[in-house]
Amino acid sequence: MQQLPTDETIRTALKRTHARLHRQHALVVEFGVMSLQSTDLDQLLTRACEVVAEGMDTQYAKVLQPEPDGDGFILSHGVGWDASDIGKATVGGDEASPAGYAMATYRPVLSNHLGMENRFRTPELLKKYGIERAINVPIRGVLGPFGVLEADSSNGDDFVESDLVFLEGIATVISLAVERISTGADTPHPDPYSETILNASPDWVEIMTPGGEIEFMNEAGLTFMNAQASKVVGQRWHDLWPEESRSLVWEALGRVGAGETMRFEAYCPVSPDEPKWWDVTVAPIMAVNGQVDRVIAVSRDITERHQYEAQLLSLIEAQNSRQSRSDLYLEEIHHRVKNSLHLVNTLLLLQANLAPDAAVKLQLETAAGRVVTIASVHERLYETAEDQGVRAPDYLNALLGDLGKALADRKILLEADDFVLPPERMAPLGLVISELITNALKYGKGTIEVVVKNAGDHALLTVRDEGDGFPANYPKPTGTGLGMRLVKSYSGYGNAAVNVDRKDEKSCIHVRFKLN
C-alpha cells in the first residue's frame, strides 16, 4: 500500500512556507517604516539588500544602477559580494542580460537555471560567484528607471512566485523613497508618513494615534472596508474588529505603545457576507524625542490561504478517519484469518487422531503443522504491515519463537544478517525457513541452527541440526514431496535452490533465496 504523507509532514511543510511568507511580509513593513524616516539614500539601498537577503534566505542581493557613461549597470550597493566589486563591478544592460531585460520592459525576471537559459546570457559577475538562480525586479525613478533590485543564490531551493511579490514590495518602497528624497527633503518629512507611499500599497494600511484612533486609512483599506475616509477617520481601530479578535488588537496596541513591533493573524469580515482573515503587522513610528508618535498597521488579506489551510486540514481529518476505519477493517480481517487458520489446524489434528492408517495420520499432522506455520507467518507480517520494509532479524526471531512453542520443545538458534525486505518477499522467506525447520524437527535431533546471510541479490539460508545427515537420495521425496516443492518454488531458483552439504558432520542444508 502506498504510504501517504503524514499529518506532521504536511503541517511542517505548511509551517515552513507560511513562516517564509510571514517573515517577508514583516520585512516589507519594517523596511517601509524605516524608509519613511530615512534621508540617506545610500544607507537605505544597502539596508534594502540586507532585507532581501534575509527574506530570500540567500547570501547575495544587490542594487544595479545604470552606468553614467556606459550601456551597462554598475553594482552600486549589495551584500555578499566582495568589497572590491561594490561600486565597480558591472553587468550588461542589453535585453540579453536579465537586468537589462527587466529595466527595458519594466517586468520582473525569474530564472532558477541560469546556466541552461536560452533567453539570457549569464553575466560574468554571476559566474564568478557560482550564481545559479536570480530574480531581477525594476526600480522606478522619478523621471525614468532608477535601477534593478536583484536577489541571487548559488544553492538552496528554487525561487518562487511569492518571492517575486516580496522583491517587488521592496522595490516599490525604494521607488517611493527615491521620489520623496529627490523632491528636496534633506531633513525628515514634516509628517512621518506620506499618503502617496501608503496609497501605493495593495495592503490595508492605517496610521493611528498611540491610543488607536485612526488618522488615515489608505485607498486599499477603504476599498476593503467599502467605506469613505470621512467615515473612518476618528474611529477607534479596535472597533473595526469583531469581538473575537479584539484581544489581539488590544495586545498589539499595548506592545506598540512600549515601542515594540507585533504581528498577528485575526478574523475581520468586511461585510456580513464576506468573511476575511488578515495577517497584521503593527509598528511604532517614533518621534524625534524617542517617544511613540504614531502607529502604523499593515494588514494583508490571507483569506484564500486560510481557507486553503482549513480545506487541507479537513481533508487530512477525513483521510485519517477513512484510514482509521480501513485499519480497523483490516485488523478484523487479519484476526479472522488467523482464527480460521487455527480452526483448520484443529480440524486436521482431530481428523488425524481418527485416521486408522498411520500414513494418512502422518500426512494430516504434517498439513496441520503447515497451517500453523502459515498462521504465524501471516500474523507476524500484518503486525508490521504499516512498514514499507521489514527487518529480517526482527521478523525471523519472532517467527522462530512462535514455531518453537507450537511445534516442538527443541532449541532453535538464529543468526541473521541485518537487511530489510518488503513484506511480499518476507512472507516467502518465512515459509521457506519454516519448512526447513519443520523438516529438521521431524527427521533430525538436537539443537537447530538457522543462518541467514545477505549475499546481495539473494540470501543464503543454512539449516543445521545434530542428526546423522540426510539420506543419499535426499532431496528426492519419500512422501508427497510437497514441502520441498514449496521450498523450491518460494526460493525463486527452482531446482537450483537446494544443496545438501554432505561434508558437514551434522545434517546441513543450504537454500538460495532470491531477495528481489
Short mmCIF file of C-alpha atoms in Angstrom, two decimals:
data_model
loop_
_atom_site.label_atom_id
_atom_site.label_comp_id
_atom_site.label_asym_id
_atom_site.label_seq_id
_atom_site.Cartn_x
_atom_site.Cartn_y
_atom_site.Cartn_z
CA MET A 1 0.00 0.00 0.00
CA GLN A 2 1.39 3.39 -0.95
CA GLN A 3 2.29 5.48 2.08
CA LEU A 4 0.52 8.85 2.29
CA PRO A 5 2.22 11.92 3.74
CA THR A 6 1.72 12.07 7.48
CA ASP A 7 -0.14 14.91 9.19
CA GLU A 8 3.12 16.07 10.74
CA THR A 9 4.88 16.15 7.34
CA ILE A 10 2.11 18.26 5.80
CA ARG A 11 1.93 20.60 8.78
CA THR A 12 5.71 21.03 8.81
CA ALA A 13 5.72 21.95 5.09
CA LEU A 14 2.88 24.41 5.62
CA LYS A 15 4.58 25.98 8.62
CA ARG A 16 7.83 26.38 6.68
CA THR A 17 6.06 28.05 3.74
CA HIS A 18 3.96 30.29 5.96
CA ALA A 19 6.94 31.26 8.08
CA ARG A 20 8.76 32.43 4.94
CA LEU A 21 5.74 34.45 3.76
CA HIS A 22 5.19 35.94 7.22
CA ARG A 23 8.84 36.90 7.52
CA GLN A 24 8.80 38.54 4.07
CA HIS A 25 5.63 40.45 4.91
CA ALA A 26 7.08 41.69 8.19
CA LEU A 27 10.33 42.70 6.48
CA VAL A 28 8.50 44.76 3.84
CA VAL A 29 6.53 46.56 6.55
CA GLU A 30 9.61 47.20 8.69
CA PHE A 31 11.58 48.42 5.67
CA GLY A 32 8.67 50.65 4.66
CA VAL A 33 8.54 52.23 8.14
CA MET A 34 12.32 52.70 8.12
CA SER A 35 12.16 54.34 4.68
CA LEU A 36 9.64 56.93 5.91
CA GLN A 37 12.22 58.38 8.26
CA SER A 38 15.32 57.98 6.11
CA THR A 39 17.04 60.76 4.21
CA ASP A 40 20.23 58.82 3.41
CA LEU A 41 19.63 57.02 0.11
CA ASP A 42 22.88 55.04 0.24
CA GLN A 43 22.04 53.73 3.67
CA LEU A 44 18.51 52.88 2.51
CA LEU A 45 19.72 50.93 -0.56
CA THR A 46 22.23 48.93 1.49
CA ARG A 47 19.51 48.12 4.02
CA ALA A 48 17.24 47.06 1.14
CA CYS A 49 19.87 44.50 0.07
CA GLU A 50 20.16 43.20 3.63
CA VAL A 51 16.37 42.81 3.87
CA VAL A 52 16.20 40.99 0.53
CA ALA A 53 18.96 38.56 1.54
CA GLU A 54 17.20 37.84 4.83
CA GLY A 55 13.76 37.42 3.29
CA MET A 56 15.01 35.17 0.48
CA ASP A 57 17.34 33.02 2.63
CA THR A 58 20.24 33.82 0.34
CA GLN A 59 23.73 35.23 0.69
CA TYR A 60 23.60 37.61 -2.26
CA ALA A 61 21.48 40.68 -3.03
CA LYS A 62 22.30 43.88 -4.90
CA VAL A 63 21.09 47.08 -6.48
CA LEU A 64 22.21 47.71 -10.05
CA GLN A 65 22.16 51.25 -11.42
CA PRO A 66 22.85 52.44 -14.99
CA GLU A 67 26.47 53.35 -15.65
CA PRO A 68 26.82 57.14 -16.09
CA ASP A 69 28.86 56.83 -19.28
CA GLY A 70 28.10 53.30 -20.45
CA ASP A 71 25.43 50.89 -21.66
CA GLY A 72 25.52 48.55 -18.69
CA PHE A 73 24.84 48.53 -14.97
CA ILE A 74 27.14 49.03 -12.02
CA LEU A 75 26.78 47.12 -8.76
CA SER A 76 26.14 50.19 -6.61
CA HIS A 77 25.01 48.53 -3.36
CA GLY A 78 24.91 44.96 -2.18
CA VAL A 79 25.55 42.26 0.41
CA GLY A 80 27.53 39.03 -0.04
CA TRP A 81 29.80 40.47 -2.74
CA ASP A 82 33.47 41.29 -2.31
CA ALA A 83 34.00 44.87 -1.19
CA SER A 84 36.17 45.37 -4.27
CA ASP A 85 33.18 44.62 -6.53
CA ILE A 86 30.70 47.01 -4.90
CA GLY A 87 30.78 50.29 -6.78
CA LYS A 88 32.96 48.83 -9.56
CA ALA A 89 31.66 45.52 -10.96
CA THR A 90 29.39 45.81 -13.98
CA VAL A 91 26.88 43.70 -15.93
CA GLY A 92 25.43 44.17 -19.40
CA GLY A 93 22.45 46.45 -19.95
CA ASP A 94 21.06 44.97 -23.18
CA GLU A 95 17.98 42.74 -23.27
CA ALA A 96 20.15 39.60 -23.43
CA SER A 97 21.07 40.42 -19.83
CA PRO A 98 18.43 39.59 -17.17
CA ALA A 99 18.86 43.01 -15.54
CA GLY A 100 18.76 44.77 -18.90
CA TYR A 101 15.57 42.95 -19.85
CA ALA A 102 13.92 43.85 -16.54
CA MET A 103 14.88 47.51 -16.97
CA ALA A 104 13.82 47.72 -20.61
CA THR A 105 10.44 46.01 -20.15
CA TYR A 106 9.68 47.06 -16.56
CA ARG A 107 8.89 43.39 -15.94
CA PRO A 108 10.50 41.11 -13.35
CA VAL A 109 12.72 38.23 -14.42
CA LEU A 110 12.95 34.95 -12.52
CA SER A 111 15.41 32.24 -13.51
CA ASN A 112 16.26 29.14 -11.47
CA HIS A 113 18.61 27.70 -14.09
CA LEU A 114 20.92 30.45 -15.30
CA GLY A 115 23.45 28.05 -16.77
CA MET A 116 20.80 26.49 -19.02
CA GLU A 117 18.96 29.67 -20.02
CA ASN A 118 18.22 30.25 -23.69
CA ARG A 119 16.66 33.66 -23.05
CA PHE A 120 19.66 35.35 -21.47
CA ARG A 121 23.38 35.04 -21.11
CA THR A 122 24.80 34.64 -17.62
CA PRO A 123 26.81 37.76 -16.62
CA GLU A 124 30.46 37.13 -15.81
CA LEU A 125 29.93 38.61 -12.35
CA LEU A 126 27.40 35.87 -11.55
CA LYS A 127 29.67 33.17 -12.97
CA LYS A 128 32.44 34.40 -10.68
CA TYR A 129 30.30 33.72 -7.61
CA GLY A 130 28.73 30.48 -8.89
CA ILE A 131 25.25 32.01 -9.01
CA GLU A 132 22.66 29.50 -10.27
CA ARG A 133 19.39 31.38 -9.83
CA ALA A 134 18.33 35.02 -9.77
CA ILE A 135 15.34 37.37 -9.60
CA ASN A 136 15.56 40.85 -11.15
CA VAL A 137 12.92 43.50 -10.37
CA PRO A 138 12.99 47.01 -11.89
CA ILE A 139 13.10 50.05 -9.59
CA ARG A 140 11.22 53.06 -10.93
CA GLY A 141 12.75 56.50 -10.59
CA VAL A 142 11.27 60.00 -10.71
CA LEU A 143 11.73 60.72 -14.41
CA GLY A 144 12.88 57.32 -15.63
CA PRO A 145 14.21 53.93 -14.49
CA PHE A 146 16.31 54.12 -11.33
CA GLY A 147 17.84 50.65 -11.48
CA VAL A 148 17.27 46.97 -10.74
CA LEU A 149 16.92 45.12 -7.43
CA GLU A 150 18.33 41.61 -7.68
CA ALA A 151 18.43 38.53 -5.42
CA ASP A 152 20.93 35.79 -6.31
CA SER A 153 21.60 32.30 -5.00
CA SER A 154 24.34 29.75 -5.52
CA ASN A 155 22.50 26.93 -3.71
CA GLY A 156 19.31 26.10 -1.85
CA ASP A 157 15.71 25.88 -3.01
CA ASP A 158 14.32 27.45 -6.18
CA PHE A 159 12.86 30.94 -6.06
CA VAL A 160 9.06 31.00 -6.39
CA GLU A 161 6.37 33.48 -7.47
CA SER A 162 5.79 34.71 -3.90
CA ASP A 163 9.46 35.73 -3.80
CA LEU A 164 8.76 38.00 -6.78
CA VAL A 165 5.99 39.70 -4.81
CA PHE A 166 8.37 40.24 -1.90
CA LEU A 167 11.07 41.78 -4.12
CA GLU A 168 8.54 43.98 -5.89
CA GLY A 169 7.35 45.23 -2.49
CA ILE A 170 10.90 46.23 -1.53
CA ALA A 171 11.47 47.80 -4.96
CA THR A 172 8.26 49.83 -4.58
CA VAL A 173 9.38 51.16 -1.20
CA ILE A 174 12.75 52.13 -2.76
CA SER A 175 10.98 53.91 -5.65
CA LEU A 176 8.79 55.92 -3.30
CA ALA A 177 11.73 56.80 -1.07
CA VAL A 178 13.74 57.94 -4.10
CA GLU A 179 10.80 60.13 -5.14
CA ARG A 180 10.46 61.61 -1.66
CA ILE A 181 14.17 62.24 -1.15
CA SER A 182 14.61 63.69 -4.65
CA THR A 183 11.92 66.33 -4.05
CA GLY A 184 14.38 68.23 -1.89
CA ALA A 185 13.89 66.69 1.53
CA ASP A 186 17.31 66.91 3.15
CA THR A 187 15.54 66.80 6.50
CA PRO A 188 12.87 64.37 7.56
CA HIS A 189 9.43 64.93 6.05
CA PRO A 190 7.27 67.15 8.30
CA ASP A 191 4.82 64.25 8.53
CA PRO A 192 6.29 60.86 9.46
CA TYR A 193 4.37 59.23 6.64
CA SER A 194 3.40 60.00 3.04
CA GLU A 195 -0.09 59.39 1.71
CA THR A 196 1.41 58.77 -1.74
CA ILE A 197 3.56 55.96 -0.39
CA LEU A 198 0.78 54.39 1.67
CA ASN A 199 -1.79 54.59 -1.13
CA ALA A 200 0.62 52.72 -3.39
CA SER A 201 0.41 49.67 -1.11
CA PRO A 202 -2.06 46.90 -2.08
CA ASP A 203 -2.42 46.11 1.65
CA TRP A 204 -4.80 47.70 4.14
CA VAL A 205 -2.75 50.42 5.90
CA GLU A 206 -3.78 52.67 8.78
CA ILE A 207 -1.99 55.43 10.67
CA MET A 208 -3.23 55.87 14.24
CA THR A 209 -2.52 57.69 17.44
CA PRO A 210 -0.77 55.61 20.11
CA GLY A 211 -4.21 55.07 21.66
CA GLY A 212 -5.61 53.56 18.45
CA GLU A 213 -7.61 56.46 16.97
CA ILE A 214 -7.48 56.29 13.18
CA GLU A 215 -5.94 59.33 11.46
CA PHE A 216 -5.52 57.87 7.98
CA MET A 217 -6.59 54.76 6.03
CA ASN A 218 -5.13 54.13 2.58
CA GLU A 219 -7.16 53.59 -0.58
CA ALA A 220 -6.80 49.81 -0.47
CA GLY A 221 -8.12 49.75 3.11
CA LEU A 222 -11.07 51.95 2.22
CA THR A 223 -11.86 49.64 -0.68
CA PHE A 224 -11.65 46.57 1.54
CA MET A 225 -13.95 48.18 4.13
CA ASN A 226 -16.24 49.70 1.46
CA ALA A 227 -16.01 52.97 3.37
CA GLN A 228 -15.20 56.65 2.86
CA ALA A 229 -12.26 58.30 4.58
CA SER A 230 -14.53 60.81 6.33
CA LYS A 231 -16.45 57.97 7.97
CA VAL A 232 -13.29 56.16 9.13
CA VAL A 233 -11.04 58.94 10.42
CA GLY A 234 -11.57 59.44 14.13
CA GLN A 235 -12.85 55.92 14.75
CA ARG A 236 -11.04 53.66 17.18
CA TRP A 237 -9.14 50.89 15.42
CA HIS A 238 -10.35 48.12 17.69
CA ASP A 239 -14.00 49.00 16.89
CA LEU A 240 -13.43 47.78 13.31
CA TRP A 241 -12.71 44.27 14.58
CA PRO A 242 -15.23 41.67 15.78
CA GLU A 243 -15.31 40.76 19.47
CA GLU A 244 -13.37 37.51 18.93
CA SER A 245 -10.34 39.40 17.55
CA ARG A 246 -10.24 42.44 19.85
CA SER A 247 -7.99 40.89 22.49
CA LEU A 248 -5.24 40.58 19.86
CA VAL A 249 -5.81 44.17 18.72
CA TRP A 250 -5.59 45.49 22.28
CA GLU A 251 -2.45 43.45 22.93
CA ALA A 252 -0.86 44.85 19.74
CA LEU A 253 -1.62 48.46 20.72
CA GLY A 254 -0.20 47.88 24.19
CA ARG A 255 3.05 46.41 22.88
CA VAL A 256 3.45 49.06 20.16
CA GLY A 257 2.91 51.74 22.81
CA ALA A 258 6.01 50.33 24.52
CA GLY A 259 7.99 50.65 21.30
CA GLU A 260 7.68 47.01 20.08
CA THR A 261 6.50 45.61 16.75
CA MET A 262 3.85 42.88 16.76
CA ARG A 263 2.41 40.58 14.11
CA PHE A 264 -0.76 38.50 14.44
CA GLU A 265 -3.44 36.81 12.35
CA ALA A 266 -7.08 37.59 13.03
CA TYR A 267 -10.59 37.40 11.60
CA CYS A 268 -12.33 40.59 10.44
CA PRO A 269 -15.18 40.45 7.90
CA VAL A 270 -15.59 43.40 5.55
CA SER A 271 -19.33 42.67 5.26
CA PRO A 272 -21.76 40.14 6.77
CA ASP A 273 -21.46 38.00 3.64
CA GLU A 274 -17.70 38.34 3.13
CA PRO A 275 -15.50 36.80 5.86
CA LYS A 276 -11.87 37.84 5.81
CA TRP A 277 -8.68 36.76 7.57
CA TRP A 278 -5.78 39.18 7.90
CA ASP A 279 -2.06 38.96 8.60
CA VAL A 280 -1.44 42.14 10.58
CA THR A 281 1.85 43.87 11.41
CA VAL A 282 1.68 46.79 13.84
CA ALA A 283 4.73 49.03 14.36
CA PRO A 284 5.54 52.28 16.16
CA ILE A 285 6.53 55.48 14.34
CA MET A 286 8.95 57.23 16.67
CA ALA A 287 9.17 60.97 17.20
CA VAL A 288 12.45 62.91 17.34
CA ASN A 289 12.39 62.69 21.15
CA GLY A 290 12.31 58.88 21.01
CA GLN A 291 8.65 58.60 22.06
CA VAL A 292 5.95 56.77 20.08
CA ASP A 293 4.33 59.48 17.95
CA ARG A 294 2.00 57.39 15.81
CA VAL A 295 1.26 53.74 15.00
CA ILE A 296 1.19 52.11 11.56
CA ALA A 297 -0.83 48.92 10.97
CA VAL A 298 -0.44 46.95 7.74
CA SER A 299 -2.98 44.16 7.15
CA ARG A 300 -2.61 41.67 4.30
CA ASP A 301 -5.61 39.65 3.11
CA ILE A 302 -4.86 35.96 3.73
CA THR A 303 -8.43 34.67 3.39
CA GLU A 304 -7.63 32.45 0.43
CA ARG A 305 -4.65 30.93 2.24
CA HIS A 306 -6.67 30.46 5.42
CA GLN A 307 -9.47 28.73 3.50
CA TYR A 308 -6.92 26.52 1.77
CA GLU A 309 -5.45 25.54 5.14
CA ALA A 310 -8.90 24.76 6.52
CA GLN A 311 -9.73 22.63 3.48
CA LEU A 312 -6.41 20.84 3.75
CA LEU A 313 -6.88 20.12 7.45
CA SER A 314 -10.40 18.91 6.71
CA LEU A 315 -9.04 16.57 4.06
CA ILE A 316 -6.39 15.32 6.48
CA GLU A 317 -9.03 14.60 9.12
CA ALA A 318 -11.25 12.86 6.58
CA GLN A 319 -8.28 10.86 5.35
CA ASN A 320 -7.36 9.90 8.89
CA SER A 321 -10.95 8.89 9.59
CA ARG A 322 -11.07 6.72 6.48
CA GLN A 323 -7.63 5.33 7.27
CA SER A 324 -8.70 4.51 10.83
CA ARG A 325 -11.80 2.72 9.58
CA SER A 326 -9.73 0.87 6.99
CA ASP A 327 -7.20 -0.10 9.65
CA LEU A 328 -9.98 -1.42 11.86
CA TYR A 329 -11.46 -3.42 8.99
CA LEU A 330 -8.04 -4.73 8.01
CA GLU A 331 -7.22 -5.68 11.61
CA GLU A 332 -10.53 -7.52 11.87
CA ILE A 333 -9.81 -9.37 8.61
CA HIS A 334 -6.34 -10.38 9.84
CA HIS A 335 -7.83 -11.55 13.14
CA ARG A 336 -10.43 -13.67 11.35
CA VAL A 337 -7.82 -15.16 9.01
CA LYS A 338 -5.66 -16.14 12.00
CA ASN A 339 -8.61 -17.69 13.82
CA SER A 340 -9.70 -19.53 10.69
CA LEU A 341 -6.23 -20.99 10.15
CA HIS A 342 -6.06 -22.18 13.74
CA LEU A 343 -9.51 -23.72 13.33
CA VAL A 344 -8.29 -25.58 10.23
CA ASN A 345 -5.27 -26.76 12.24
CA THR A 346 -7.53 -28.11 14.97
CA LEU A 347 -9.80 -29.90 12.50
CA LEU A 348 -6.82 -31.52 10.76
CA LEU A 349 -5.41 -32.75 14.08
CA LEU A 350 -8.83 -34.17 15.07
CA GLN A 351 -9.04 -35.92 11.72
CA ALA A 352 -5.51 -37.28 12.20
CA ASN A 353 -6.47 -38.74 15.58
CA LEU A 354 -9.39 -40.56 13.96
CA ALA A 355 -7.41 -41.85 10.98
CA PRO A 356 -6.81 -45.62 11.22
CA ASP A 357 -3.98 -45.54 8.68
CA ALA A 358 -0.61 -44.39 10.10
CA ALA A 359 0.48 -42.86 6.77
CA VAL A 360 -2.72 -40.86 6.49
CA LYS A 361 -2.38 -39.75 10.10
CA LEU A 362 1.19 -38.52 9.41
CA GLN A 363 0.11 -36.55 6.34
CA LEU A 364 -2.74 -34.89 8.24
CA GLU A 365 -0.41 -33.94 11.10
CA THR A 366 2.09 -32.53 8.60
CA ALA A 367 -0.66 -30.50 6.95
CA ALA A 368 -1.76 -29.21 10.35
CA GLY A 369 1.80 -28.13 11.07
CA ARG A 370 1.97 -26.22 7.81
CA VAL A 371 -1.26 -24.40 8.62
CA VAL A 372 0.24 -23.30 11.97
CA THR A 373 3.30 -22.06 10.10
CA ILE A 374 1.21 -20.07 7.64
CA ALA A 375 -0.81 -18.57 10.50
CA SER A 376 2.37 -17.48 12.28
CA VAL A 377 3.92 -16.02 9.11
CA HIS A 378 0.68 -14.13 8.40
CA GLU A 379 0.34 -12.78 11.93
CA ARG A 380 3.93 -11.54 12.10
CA LEU A 381 3.57 -9.78 8.75
CA TYR A 382 0.35 -7.94 9.46
CA GLU A 383 1.83 -6.68 12.73
CA THR A 384 4.38 -4.78 10.59
CA ALA A 385 2.04 -4.03 7.67
CA GLU A 386 2.48 -0.26 8.03
CA ASP A 387 6.17 -0.52 7.25
CA GLN A 388 7.46 -0.40 3.70
CA GLY A 389 10.18 -2.88 4.66
CA VAL A 390 10.67 -5.46 7.39
CA ARG A 391 14.00 -6.14 9.14
CA ALA A 392 14.88 -9.79 8.64
CA PRO A 393 16.39 -10.46 12.14
CA ASP A 394 13.38 -8.98 13.95
CA TYR A 395 10.84 -10.84 11.88
CA LEU A 396 12.63 -14.20 11.86
CA ASN A 397 13.40 -14.12 15.59
CA ALA A 398 9.73 -13.64 16.37
CA LEU A 399 8.65 -16.25 13.82
CA LEU A 400 11.07 -18.93 15.06
CA GLY A 401 9.96 -18.26 18.60
CA ASP A 402 6.39 -18.99 17.55
CA LEU A 403 7.42 -22.18 15.75
CA GLY A 404 9.48 -23.43 18.69
CA LYS A 405 6.50 -23.03 21.02
CA ALA A 406 3.98 -24.51 18.60
CA LEU A 407 5.84 -27.46 17.09
CA ALA A 408 8.50 -28.73 19.49
CA ASP A 409 10.47 -28.21 22.65
CA ARG A 410 13.80 -28.34 20.83
CA LYS A 411 16.06 -25.31 20.84
CA ILE A 412 16.19 -23.18 17.68
CA LEU A 413 19.08 -20.71 17.25
CA LEU A 414 19.08 -17.91 14.66
CA GLU A 415 21.98 -15.96 13.17
CA ALA A 416 20.73 -13.47 10.56
CA ASP A 417 22.34 -10.55 8.75
CA ASP A 418 20.58 -7.23 9.22
CA PHE A 419 18.78 -6.43 5.98
CA VAL A 420 15.33 -5.21 5.01
CA LEU A 421 12.80 -6.92 2.77
CA PRO A 422 9.37 -5.79 1.56
CA PRO A 423 6.50 -7.79 3.08
CA GLU A 424 5.81 -9.54 -0.23
CA ARG A 425 9.26 -11.23 -0.09
CA MET A 426 9.48 -11.61 3.68
CA ALA A 427 6.46 -13.95 3.73
CA PRO A 428 8.04 -16.47 1.31
CA LEU A 429 11.31 -16.26 3.25
CA GLY A 430 9.45 -17.09 6.45
CA LEU A 431 7.65 -20.00 4.80
CA VAL A 432 10.87 -21.47 3.34
CA ILE A 433 12.70 -21.31 6.68
CA SER A 434 9.64 -22.70 8.47
CA GLU A 435 9.51 -25.64 6.07
CA LEU A 436 13.22 -26.39 6.60
CA ILE A 437 12.80 -26.20 10.38
CA THR A 438 9.71 -28.40 10.27
CA ASN A 439 11.75 -30.95 8.33
CA ALA A 440 14.57 -30.78 10.92
CA LEU A 441 12.08 -31.21 13.75
CA LYS A 442 10.58 -34.22 12.04
CA TYR A 443 13.70 -36.07 10.95
CA GLY A 444 16.62 -34.55 12.91
CA LYS A 445 17.50 -34.16 16.54
CA GLY A 446 19.12 -31.77 18.99
CA THR A 447 19.55 -28.03 18.55
CA ILE A 448 18.53 -26.49 15.23
CA GLU A 449 20.78 -23.75 13.88
CA VAL A 450 19.43 -21.29 11.30
CA VAL A 451 21.83 -18.95 9.50
CA VAL A 452 20.66 -16.26 7.03
CA LYS A 453 23.38 -14.43 5.11
CA ASN A 454 22.77 -11.48 2.78
CA ALA A 455 24.60 -12.16 -0.50
CA GLY A 456 23.46 -9.08 -2.43
CA ASP A 457 20.74 -10.18 -4.83
CA HIS A 458 19.98 -13.31 -2.81
CA ALA A 459 20.12 -14.68 0.71
CA LEU A 460 21.89 -17.93 1.61
CA LEU A 461 19.86 -19.93 4.11
CA THR A 462 21.53 -22.69 6.13
CA VAL A 463 19.66 -25.02 8.48
CA ARG A 464 21.73 -27.47 10.56
CA ASP A 465 20.79 -29.91 13.32
CA GLU A 466 22.55 -32.69 15.26
CA GLY A 467 21.11 -35.51 13.21
CA ASP A 468 23.05 -38.19 11.32
CA GLY A 469 22.77 -36.48 7.96
CA PHE A 470 20.36 -36.72 5.05
CA PRO A 471 19.65 -39.92 3.12
CA ALA A 472 21.66 -40.48 -0.04
CA ASN A 473 18.64 -39.81 -2.28
CA TYR A 474 17.65 -36.57 -0.49
CA PRO A 475 16.16 -34.18 -1.56
CA LYS A 476 14.31 -36.74 -3.68
CA PRO A 477 10.94 -37.03 -1.91
CA THR A 478 9.95 -40.09 0.06
CA GLY A 479 6.40 -38.85 0.63
CA THR A 480 4.34 -36.40 -1.34
CA GLY A 481 7.33 -34.05 -1.74
CA LEU A 482 5.08 -31.03 -1.18
CA GLY A 483 7.43 -29.45 1.37
CA MET A 484 10.46 -29.46 -0.93
CA ARG A 485 8.36 -28.24 -3.87
CA LEU A 486 7.26 -25.30 -1.73
CA VAL A 487 10.88 -24.52 -0.82
CA LYS A 488 11.99 -24.60 -4.46
CA SER A 489 9.03 -22.52 -5.63
CA TYR A 490 9.24 -19.83 -2.95
CA SER A 491 13.04 -19.53 -3.23
CA GLY A 492 12.84 -18.18 -6.78
CA TYR A 493 15.56 -20.55 -8.08
CA GLY A 494 13.58 -23.75 -8.62
CA ASN A 495 15.62 -26.95 -8.63
CA ALA A 496 18.88 -24.99 -8.35
CA ALA A 497 17.86 -23.60 -4.96
CA VAL A 498 18.64 -26.58 -2.70
CA ASN A 499 22.04 -28.01 -1.83
CA VAL A 500 22.72 -30.67 0.81
CA ASP A 501 26.13 -30.26 2.48
CA ARG A 502 27.33 -33.84 2.88
CA LYS A 503 30.77 -32.78 4.10
CA ASP A 504 29.27 -31.31 7.24
CA GLU A 505 29.34 -33.62 10.25
CA LYS A 506 25.78 -32.62 11.06
CA SER A 507 22.64 -32.61 8.95
CA CYS A 508 23.10 -29.46 6.91
CA ILE A 509 21.14 -28.00 4.01
CA HIS A 510 21.69 -24.75 2.08
CA VAL A 511 18.99 -22.87 0.14
CA ARG A 512 19.45 -19.85 -2.10
CA PHE A 513 16.58 -17.35 -1.78
CA LYS A 514 16.01 -14.52 -4.26
CA LEU A 515 15.60 -11.17 -2.48
CA ASN A 516 14.03 -9.17 -5.31
#
